[in-house]
Amino acid sequence: MGVPDRYHLVVANARLRGRGDIVHHIGIRSGRIAAIEPSPLRGDAELDAAGNLVTPSFVNAHLHL
């Protein structure tokens, strides 16, 4: 068995829309989501979402010129 992947940041215990009541762990590498897994991931830093909903950033694309 190989060495498990390591990420720059892991968002642990995250609830994701449309993924049921299972908490997931999100691995981020080089500023991009590299993995979403139900089992824990290893990272240089970890942010515990504590079962809260994790969403993409909200962008206001409404613009007046």
mmCIF file of C-alpha atoms in Angstrom:
data_model
loop_
_atom_site.group_PDB
_atom_site.id
_atom_site.type_symbol
_atom_site.label_atom_id
_atom_site.label_comp_id
_atom_site.label_asym_id
_atom_site.label_seq_id
_atom_site.Cartn_x
_atom_site.Cartn_y
_atom_site.Cartn_z
ATOM 1 C CA MET A 1 0.000 0.000 0.000
ATOM 2 C CA GLY A 2 1.339 3.462 -0.932
ATOM 3 C CA VAL A 3 1.795 6.543 1.198
ATOM 4 C CA PRO A 4 -1.547 8.336 1.699
ATOM 5 C CA ASP A 5 -1.992 11.697 -0.021
ATOM 6 C CA ARG A 6 -1.236 14.775 2.047
ATOM 7 C CA TYR A 7 -2.961 18.097 1.381
ATOM 8 C CA HIS A 8 -2.033 21.711 2.143
ATOM 9 C CA LEU A 9 -5.379 22.187 3.914
ATOM 10 C CA VAL A 10 -8.080 19.787 5.038
ATOM 11 C CA VAL A 11 -11.587 21.017 5.829
ATOM 12 C CA ALA A 12 -12.768 18.270 8.160
ATOM 13 C CA ASN A 13 -16.294 17.312 9.251
ATOM 14 C CA ALA A 14 -18.010 19.306 6.514
ATOM 15 C CA ARG A 15 -21.620 18.895 5.438
ATOM 16 C CA LEU A 16 -22.070 19.276 1.674
ATOM 17 C CA ARG A 17 -25.298 20.078 -0.185
ATOM 18 C CA GLY A 18 -26.734 17.032 -1.922
ATOM 19 C CA ARG A 19 -24.447 14.565 -0.160
ATOM 20 C CA GLY A 20 -26.859 13.447 2.592
ATOM 21 C CA ASP A 21 -26.167 13.610 6.304
ATOM 22 C CA ILE A 22 -22.670 12.134 6.013
ATOM 23 C CA VAL A 23 -19.844 14.473 6.976
ATOM 24 C CA HIS A 24 -17.035 14.719 4.451
ATOM 25 C CA HIS A 25 -13.424 15.787 4.496
ATOM 26 C CA ILE A 26 -12.174 18.132 1.766
ATOM 27 C CA GLY A 27 -8.515 18.045 0.729
ATOM 28 C CA ILE A 28 -7.107 21.232 -0.809
ATOM 29 C CA ARG A 29 -3.809 21.308 -2.690
ATOM 30 C CA SER A 30 -2.371 24.329 -4.555
ATOM 31 C CA GLY A 31 -5.541 26.332 -3.906
ATOM 32 C CA ARG A 32 -7.866 23.769 -5.513
ATOM 33 C CA ILE A 33 -10.120 21.050 -4.172
ATOM 34 C CA ALA A 34 -8.223 17.809 -4.784
ATOM 35 C CA ALA A 35 -10.387 15.339 -2.839
ATOM 36 C CA ILE A 36 -13.751 14.948 -1.125
ATOM 37 C CA GLU A 37 -13.872 11.819 1.012
ATOM 38 C CA PRO A 38 -16.042 10.388 3.797
ATOM 39 C CA SER A 39 -12.893 9.165 5.583
ATOM 40 C CA PRO A 40 -10.385 11.519 7.275
ATOM 41 C CA LEU A 41 -7.607 13.080 5.182
ATOM 42 C CA ARG A 42 -4.122 14.235 6.211
ATOM 43 C CA GLY A 43 -3.064 17.830 5.747
ATOM 44 C CA ASP A 44 -0.470 20.390 6.775
ATOM 45 C CA ALA A 45 -3.307 22.437 8.304
ATOM 46 C CA GLU A 46 -6.845 21.504 9.285
ATOM 47 C CA LEU A 47 -10.013 23.539 9.601
ATOM 48 C CA ASP A 48 -12.811 21.817 11.530
ATOM 49 C CA ALA A 49 -16.184 22.679 9.968
ATOM 50 C CA ALA A 50 -17.891 20.996 12.973
ATOM 51 C CA GLY A 51 -20.684 19.536 10.838
ATOM 52 C CA ASN A 52 -21.602 22.886 9.294
ATOM 53 C CA LEU A 53 -22.558 23.370 5.651
ATOM 54 C CA VAL A 54 -19.620 24.204 3.365
ATOM 55 C CA THR A 55 -20.471 26.059 0.137
ATOM 56 C CA PRO A 56 -18.605 27.694 -2.731
ATOM 57 C CA SER A 57 -17.954 31.391 -2.297
ATOM 58 C CA PHE A 58 -20.848 33.666 -3.090
ATOM 59 C CA VAL A 59 -20.021 36.083 -5.909
ATOM 60 C CA ASN A 60 -22.114 39.112 -6.763
ATOM 61 C CA ALA A 61 -21.965 39.204 -10.556
ATOM 62 C CA HIS A 62 -24.474 42.067 -10.735
ATOM 63 C CA LEU A 63 -22.765 45.142 -12.154
ATOM 64 C CA HIS A 64 -23.924 48.556 -13.406
ATOM 65 C CA LEU A 65 -21.748 50.491 -15.839
#
